[in-house]
Amino acid sequence: DGLDDLTDNAHLYINKFDSFFKMLEILEKEHAIKQNKAIIRKLPAVGRSRSHLMADRSPRCMAIVRIEYQNEGYYLLEVDTSDGRASIATKIISARALALKGQLRDFISEIDQGLLSNQFSWPKTYFDALVGEGNHKSVSHQPSKNEGRLSEVDIGRWAERFNSKLLE
């Protein structure tokens, strides 16, 4: 499922999530969010879909980060869209709601399947059944003129919207 993959090439993909990690740093500094170390994994091929590949045919990756905010845990799923070919919001999943069903690693292949076989969008119906309708949210990215790279101002706006979504 990639969550336990200890292959030493994840560092090659970390810069693709540069804006995402900068946004998390702002949330840490300004909103007391605590984050665990990110897991970066390559998305698998699913059926005939080519969504698992970037425009240059390199692997598209997903970053998974567990955060703590106001005594609640959340999993963040961020898909690399730095090629500008695709766009998908950051998915927030309640860790407490998920724990009633199991660990995230138990469901990652089904999440991949839904994401990559569903016109490259999060499988809302699947998440509704898994954790309940109110226990998962999406935060859209700031628009970018530079294929997935955001300015510092845009990253700050994204962090504010992200924080507001957590407070809902």
PDB file of C-alpha atoms in Angstrom:
ATOM      1  CA  ASP A   1       0.000   0.000   0.000  1.00  0.00           C
ATOM      2  CA  GLY A   2       3.051   2.261   0.075  1.00  0.00           C
ATOM      3  CA  LEU A   3       2.598   3.419   3.671  1.00  0.00           C
ATOM      4  CA  ASP A   4       5.280   1.050   4.878  1.00  0.00           C
ATOM      5  CA  ASP A   5       7.520   1.493   1.833  1.00  0.00           C
ATOM      6  CA  LEU A   6      10.983   2.233   3.129  1.00  0.00           C
ATOM      7  CA  THR A   7      12.463   2.819  -0.316  1.00  0.00           C
ATOM      8  CA  ASP A   8      14.933   5.621   0.045  1.00  0.00           C
ATOM      9  CA  ASN A   9      13.705   7.687  -2.899  1.00  0.00           C
ATOM     10  CA  ALA A  10      10.866   9.616  -1.233  1.00  0.00           C
ATOM     11  CA  HIS A  11      13.264  12.539  -0.740  1.00  0.00           C
ATOM     12  CA  LEU A  12      13.373  12.898  -4.529  1.00  0.00           C
ATOM     13  CA  TYR A  13       9.714  13.924  -4.549  1.00  0.00           C
ATOM     14  CA  ILE A  14       9.531  16.144  -1.470  1.00  0.00           C
ATOM     15  CA  ASN A  15      10.171  19.395  -3.378  1.00  0.00           C
ATOM     16  CA  LYS A  16       7.006  18.735  -5.395  1.00  0.00           C
ATOM     17  CA  PHE A  17       5.053  19.450  -2.217  1.00  0.00           C
ATOM     18  CA  ASP A  18       6.964  22.618  -1.388  1.00  0.00           C
ATOM     19  CA  SER A  19       3.897  24.906  -1.184  1.00  0.00           C
ATOM     20  CA  PHE A  20       1.970  22.359   0.892  1.00  0.00           C
ATOM     21  CA  PHE A  21       4.746  22.028   3.469  1.00  0.00           C
ATOM     22  CA  LYS A  22       5.196  25.811   3.632  1.00  0.00           C
ATOM     23  CA  MET A  23       1.469  26.122   4.291  1.00  0.00           C
ATOM     24  CA  LEU A  24       1.771  23.581   7.124  1.00  0.00           C
ATOM     25  CA  GLU A  25       4.677  25.577   8.590  1.00  0.00           C
ATOM     26  CA  ILE A  26       2.460  28.672   8.693  1.00  0.00           C
ATOM     27  CA  LEU A  27      -0.257  26.673  10.430  1.00  0.00           C
ATOM     28  CA  GLU A  28       2.300  25.440  12.977  1.00  0.00           C
ATOM     29  CA  LYS A  29       3.613  28.925  13.708  1.00  0.00           C
ATOM     30  CA  GLU A  30       0.368  30.883  13.638  1.00  0.00           C
ATOM     31  CA  HIS A  31      -2.297  28.381  14.680  1.00  0.00           C
ATOM     32  CA  ALA A  32      -0.514  25.877  16.945  1.00  0.00           C
ATOM     33  CA  ILE A  33      -1.020  22.914  14.636  1.00  0.00           C
ATOM     34  CA  LYS A  34       1.368  20.051  15.313  1.00  0.00           C
ATOM     35  CA  GLN A  35       2.374  17.848  12.408  1.00  0.00           C
ATOM     36  CA  ASN A  36       3.971  14.439  12.213  1.00  0.00           C
ATOM     37  CA  LYS A  37       6.538  13.509   9.609  1.00  0.00           C
ATOM     38  CA  ALA A  38       5.007  13.239   6.163  1.00  0.00           C
ATOM     39  CA  ILE A  39       4.833   9.992   4.255  1.00  0.00           C
ATOM     40  CA  ILE A  40       5.293  10.436   0.518  1.00  0.00           C
ATOM     41  CA  ARG A  41       4.192   7.605  -1.709  1.00  0.00           C
ATOM     42  CA  LYS A  42       3.853   7.061  -5.431  1.00  0.00           C
ATOM     43  CA  LEU A  43       0.317   6.602  -6.702  1.00  0.00           C
ATOM     44  CA  PRO A  44      -0.286   3.218  -8.342  1.00  0.00           C
ATOM     45  CA  ALA A  45      -1.603   2.589 -11.828  1.00  0.00           C
ATOM     46  CA  VAL A  46      -5.357   1.935 -11.726  1.00  0.00           C
ATOM     47  CA  GLY A  47      -7.006   0.512 -14.805  1.00  0.00           C
ATOM     48  CA  ARG A  48      -6.387   2.522 -17.954  1.00  0.00           C
ATOM     49  CA  SER A  49      -6.139   5.836 -16.122  1.00  0.00           C
ATOM     50  CA  ARG A  50      -2.921   7.801 -16.585  1.00  0.00           C
ATOM     51  CA  SER A  51      -3.683  10.071 -13.618  1.00  0.00           C
ATOM     52  CA  HIS A  52      -0.957   8.322 -11.604  1.00  0.00           C
ATOM     53  CA  LEU A  53       1.607   9.914 -13.936  1.00  0.00           C
ATOM     54  CA  MET A  54       2.735  13.517 -14.184  1.00  0.00           C
ATOM     55  CA  ALA A  55       2.782  15.270 -17.562  1.00  0.00           C
ATOM     56  CA  ASP A  56       6.447  14.233 -17.963  1.00  0.00           C
ATOM     57  CA  ARG A  57       5.434  10.596 -17.229  1.00  0.00           C
ATOM     58  CA  SER A  58       7.213  10.560 -13.836  1.00  0.00           C
ATOM     59  CA  PRO A  59       5.203   9.085 -10.935  1.00  0.00           C
ATOM     60  CA  ARG A  60       2.565  11.292  -9.334  1.00  0.00           C
ATOM     61  CA  CYS A  61       2.859  11.163  -5.547  1.00  0.00           C
ATOM     62  CA  MET A  62       0.652  11.636  -2.518  1.00  0.00           C
ATOM     63  CA  ALA A  63       1.822  13.141   0.765  1.00  0.00           C
ATOM     64  CA  ILE A  64       0.088  11.909   3.915  1.00  0.00           C
ATOM     65  CA  VAL A  65       0.500  13.953   7.083  1.00  0.00           C
ATOM     66  CA  ARG A  66      -1.140  13.469  10.456  1.00  0.00           C
ATOM     67  CA  ILE A  67      -1.752  16.721  12.318  1.00  0.00           C
ATOM     68  CA  GLU A  68      -3.091  17.623  15.748  1.00  0.00           C
ATOM     69  CA  TYR A  69      -5.240  20.709  16.170  1.00  0.00           C
ATOM     70  CA  GLN A  70      -7.162  21.679  19.303  1.00  0.00           C
ATOM     71  CA  ASN A  71      -6.835  18.155  20.729  1.00  0.00           C
ATOM     72  CA  GLU A  72      -8.179  16.542  17.549  1.00  0.00           C
ATOM     73  CA  GLY A  73      -6.238  14.452  15.052  1.00  0.00           C
ATOM     74  CA  TYR A  74      -6.569  14.660  11.282  1.00  0.00           C
ATOM     75  CA  TYR A  75      -4.994  13.011   8.265  1.00  0.00           C
ATOM     76  CA  LEU A  76      -4.162  15.261   5.344  1.00  0.00           C
ATOM     77  CA  LEU A  77      -3.925  13.773   1.864  1.00  0.00           C
ATOM     78  CA  GLU A  78      -2.165  15.993  -0.668  1.00  0.00           C
ATOM     79  CA  VAL A  79      -1.655  14.899  -4.268  1.00  0.00           C
ATOM     80  CA  ASP A  80       1.163  16.380  -6.337  1.00  0.00           C
ATOM     81  CA  THR A  81      -0.315  18.549  -9.062  1.00  0.00           C
ATOM     82  CA  SER A  82       2.827  20.581  -9.750  1.00  0.00           C
ATOM     83  CA  ASP A  83       2.636  19.693 -13.448  1.00  0.00           C
ATOM     84  CA  GLY A  84      -0.478  21.853 -13.770  1.00  0.00           C
ATOM     85  CA  ARG A  85      -2.232  19.049 -15.666  1.00  0.00           C
ATOM     86  CA  ALA A  86      -4.598  18.175 -12.860  1.00  0.00           C
ATOM     87  CA  SER A  87      -6.119  19.882  -9.865  1.00  0.00           C
ATOM     88  CA  ILE A  88      -7.378  18.305  -6.669  1.00  0.00           C
ATOM     89  CA  ALA A  89      -8.048  19.756  -3.231  1.00  0.00           C
ATOM     90  CA  THR A  90      -6.302  18.682  -0.048  1.00  0.00           C
ATOM     91  CA  LYS A  91      -8.382  16.043   1.747  1.00  0.00           C
ATOM     92  CA  ILE A  92      -8.805  16.280   5.534  1.00  0.00           C
ATOM     93  CA  ILE A  93      -9.989  13.144   7.358  1.00  0.00           C
ATOM     94  CA  SER A  94     -10.895  12.959  11.042  1.00  0.00           C
ATOM     95  CA  ALA A  95      -8.475  10.548  12.725  1.00  0.00           C
ATOM     96  CA  ARG A  96     -11.007   9.814  15.467  1.00  0.00           C
ATOM     97  CA  ALA A  97     -13.732   8.832  12.980  1.00  0.00           C
ATOM     98  CA  LEU A  98     -11.277   6.727  10.982  1.00  0.00           C
ATOM     99  CA  ALA A  99     -10.015   4.935  14.108  1.00  0.00           C
ATOM    100  CA  LEU A 100     -13.492   3.424  14.564  1.00  0.00           C
ATOM    101  CA  LYS A 101     -12.926   1.514  11.302  1.00  0.00           C
ATOM    102  CA  GLY A 102      -9.161   0.881  11.434  1.00  0.00           C
ATOM    103  CA  GLN A 103      -5.913   2.537  10.439  1.00  0.00           C
ATOM    104  CA  LEU A 104      -5.435   4.667   7.337  1.00  0.00           C
ATOM    105  CA  ARG A 105      -3.142   2.018   5.836  1.00  0.00           C
ATOM    106  CA  ASP A 106      -6.140  -0.354   5.814  1.00  0.00           C
ATOM    107  CA  PHE A 107      -7.982   1.886   3.352  1.00  0.00           C
ATOM    108  CA  ILE A 108      -5.281   3.511   1.222  1.00  0.00           C
ATOM    109  CA  SER A 109      -5.644   1.142  -1.740  1.00  0.00           C
ATOM    110  CA  GLU A 110      -9.408   1.800  -1.873  1.00  0.00           C
ATOM    111  CA  ILE A 111      -8.784   5.545  -1.636  1.00  0.00           C
ATOM    112  CA  ASP A 112      -6.280   5.271  -4.512  1.00  0.00           C
ATOM    113  CA  GLN A 113      -8.791   3.256  -6.533  1.00  0.00           C
ATOM    114  CA  GLY A 114     -11.531   5.837  -6.009  1.00  0.00           C
ATOM    115  CA  LEU A 115      -9.233   8.781  -6.684  1.00  0.00           C
ATOM    116  CA  LEU A 116      -7.680   7.448  -9.866  1.00  0.00           C
ATOM    117  CA  SER A 117     -10.731   5.765 -11.385  1.00  0.00           C
ATOM    118  CA  ASN A 118     -13.088   8.653 -10.619  1.00  0.00           C
ATOM    119  CA  GLN A 119     -11.937  11.341 -13.062  1.00  0.00           C
ATOM    120  CA  PHE A 120      -9.114  12.243 -10.623  1.00  0.00           C
ATOM    121  CA  SER A 121     -11.294  13.427  -7.762  1.00  0.00           C
ATOM    122  CA  TRP A 122     -11.729  12.314  -4.169  1.00  0.00           C
ATOM    123  CA  PRO A 123     -14.346   9.550  -3.832  1.00  0.00           C
ATOM    124  CA  LYS A 124     -16.880  11.465  -1.689  1.00  0.00           C
ATOM    125  CA  THR A 125     -19.344   8.583  -1.399  1.00  0.00           C
ATOM    126  CA  TYR A 126     -16.540   6.296  -0.236  1.00  0.00           C
ATOM    127  CA  PHE A 127     -15.398   8.781   2.448  1.00  0.00           C
ATOM    128  CA  ASP A 128     -19.015   9.334   3.555  1.00  0.00           C
ATOM    129  CA  ALA A 129     -19.357   5.571   4.125  1.00  0.00           C
ATOM    130  CA  LEU A 130     -15.914   5.239   5.711  1.00  0.00           C
ATOM    131  CA  VAL A 131     -15.896   8.096   8.229  1.00  0.00           C
ATOM    132  CA  GLY A 132     -19.282   9.811   7.925  1.00  0.00           C
ATOM    133  CA  GLU A 133     -20.294  12.856   5.928  1.00  0.00           C
ATOM    134  CA  GLY A 134     -19.134  15.439   8.480  1.00  0.00           C
ATOM    135  CA  ASN A 135     -15.763  13.791   9.153  1.00  0.00           C
ATOM    136  CA  HIS A 136     -13.950  14.561   5.917  1.00  0.00           C
ATOM    137  CA  LYS A 137     -13.434  17.872   4.150  1.00  0.00           C
ATOM    138  CA  SER A 138     -11.609  19.248   1.167  1.00  0.00           C
ATOM    139  CA  VAL A 139      -9.661  22.487   0.981  1.00  0.00           C
ATOM    140  CA  SER A 140      -9.047  23.737  -2.526  1.00  0.00           C
ATOM    141  CA  HIS A 141      -5.667  25.156  -3.440  1.00  0.00           C
ATOM    142  CA  GLN A 142      -4.967  28.757  -4.200  1.00  0.00           C
ATOM    143  CA  PRO A 143      -4.851  29.425  -7.937  1.00  0.00           C
ATOM    144  CA  SER A 144      -1.294  29.257  -9.255  1.00  0.00           C
ATOM    145  CA  LYS A 145       0.262  30.890 -12.278  1.00  0.00           C
ATOM    146  CA  ASN A 146       3.424  28.777 -12.029  1.00  0.00           C
ATOM    147  CA  GLU A 147       2.291  25.155 -12.398  1.00  0.00           C
ATOM    148  CA  GLY A 148       1.662  24.334  -8.761  1.00  0.00           C
ATOM    149  CA  ARG A 149       4.085  26.794  -7.181  1.00  0.00           C
ATOM    150  CA  LEU A 150       2.482  29.435  -4.984  1.00  0.00           C
ATOM    151  CA  SER A 151       3.746  32.825  -3.856  1.00  0.00           C
ATOM    152  CA  GLU A 152       4.231  33.443  -0.126  1.00  0.00           C
ATOM    153  CA  VAL A 153       1.045  35.560  -0.095  1.00  0.00           C
ATOM    154  CA  ASP A 154      -0.934  32.771  -1.778  1.00  0.00           C
ATOM    155  CA  ILE A 155       0.441  30.200   0.671  1.00  0.00           C
ATOM    156  CA  GLY A 156      -0.666  32.452   3.544  1.00  0.00           C
ATOM    157  CA  ARG A 157      -4.187  32.695   2.084  1.00  0.00           C
ATOM    158  CA  TRP A 158      -4.297  28.926   1.675  1.00  0.00           C
ATOM    159  CA  ALA A 159      -3.246  28.487   5.332  1.00  0.00           C
ATOM    160  CA  GLU A 160      -6.030  30.840   6.476  1.00  0.00           C
ATOM    161  CA  ARG A 161      -8.656  28.959   4.445  1.00  0.00           C
ATOM    162  CA  PHE A 162      -7.271  25.684   5.718  1.00  0.00           C
ATOM    163  CA  ASN A 163      -7.499  26.878   9.336  1.00  0.00           C
ATOM    164  CA  SER A 164     -11.076  28.102   8.777  1.00  0.00           C
ATOM    165  CA  LYS A 165     -12.042  24.701   7.345  1.00  0.00           C
ATOM    166  CA  LEU A 166     -10.644  22.938  10.435  1.00  0.00           C
ATOM    167  CA  LEU A 167     -12.745  25.200  12.672  1.00  0.00           C
ATOM    168  CA  GLU A 168     -16.005  24.350  10.837  1.00  0.00           C
TER     169      GLU A 168
END
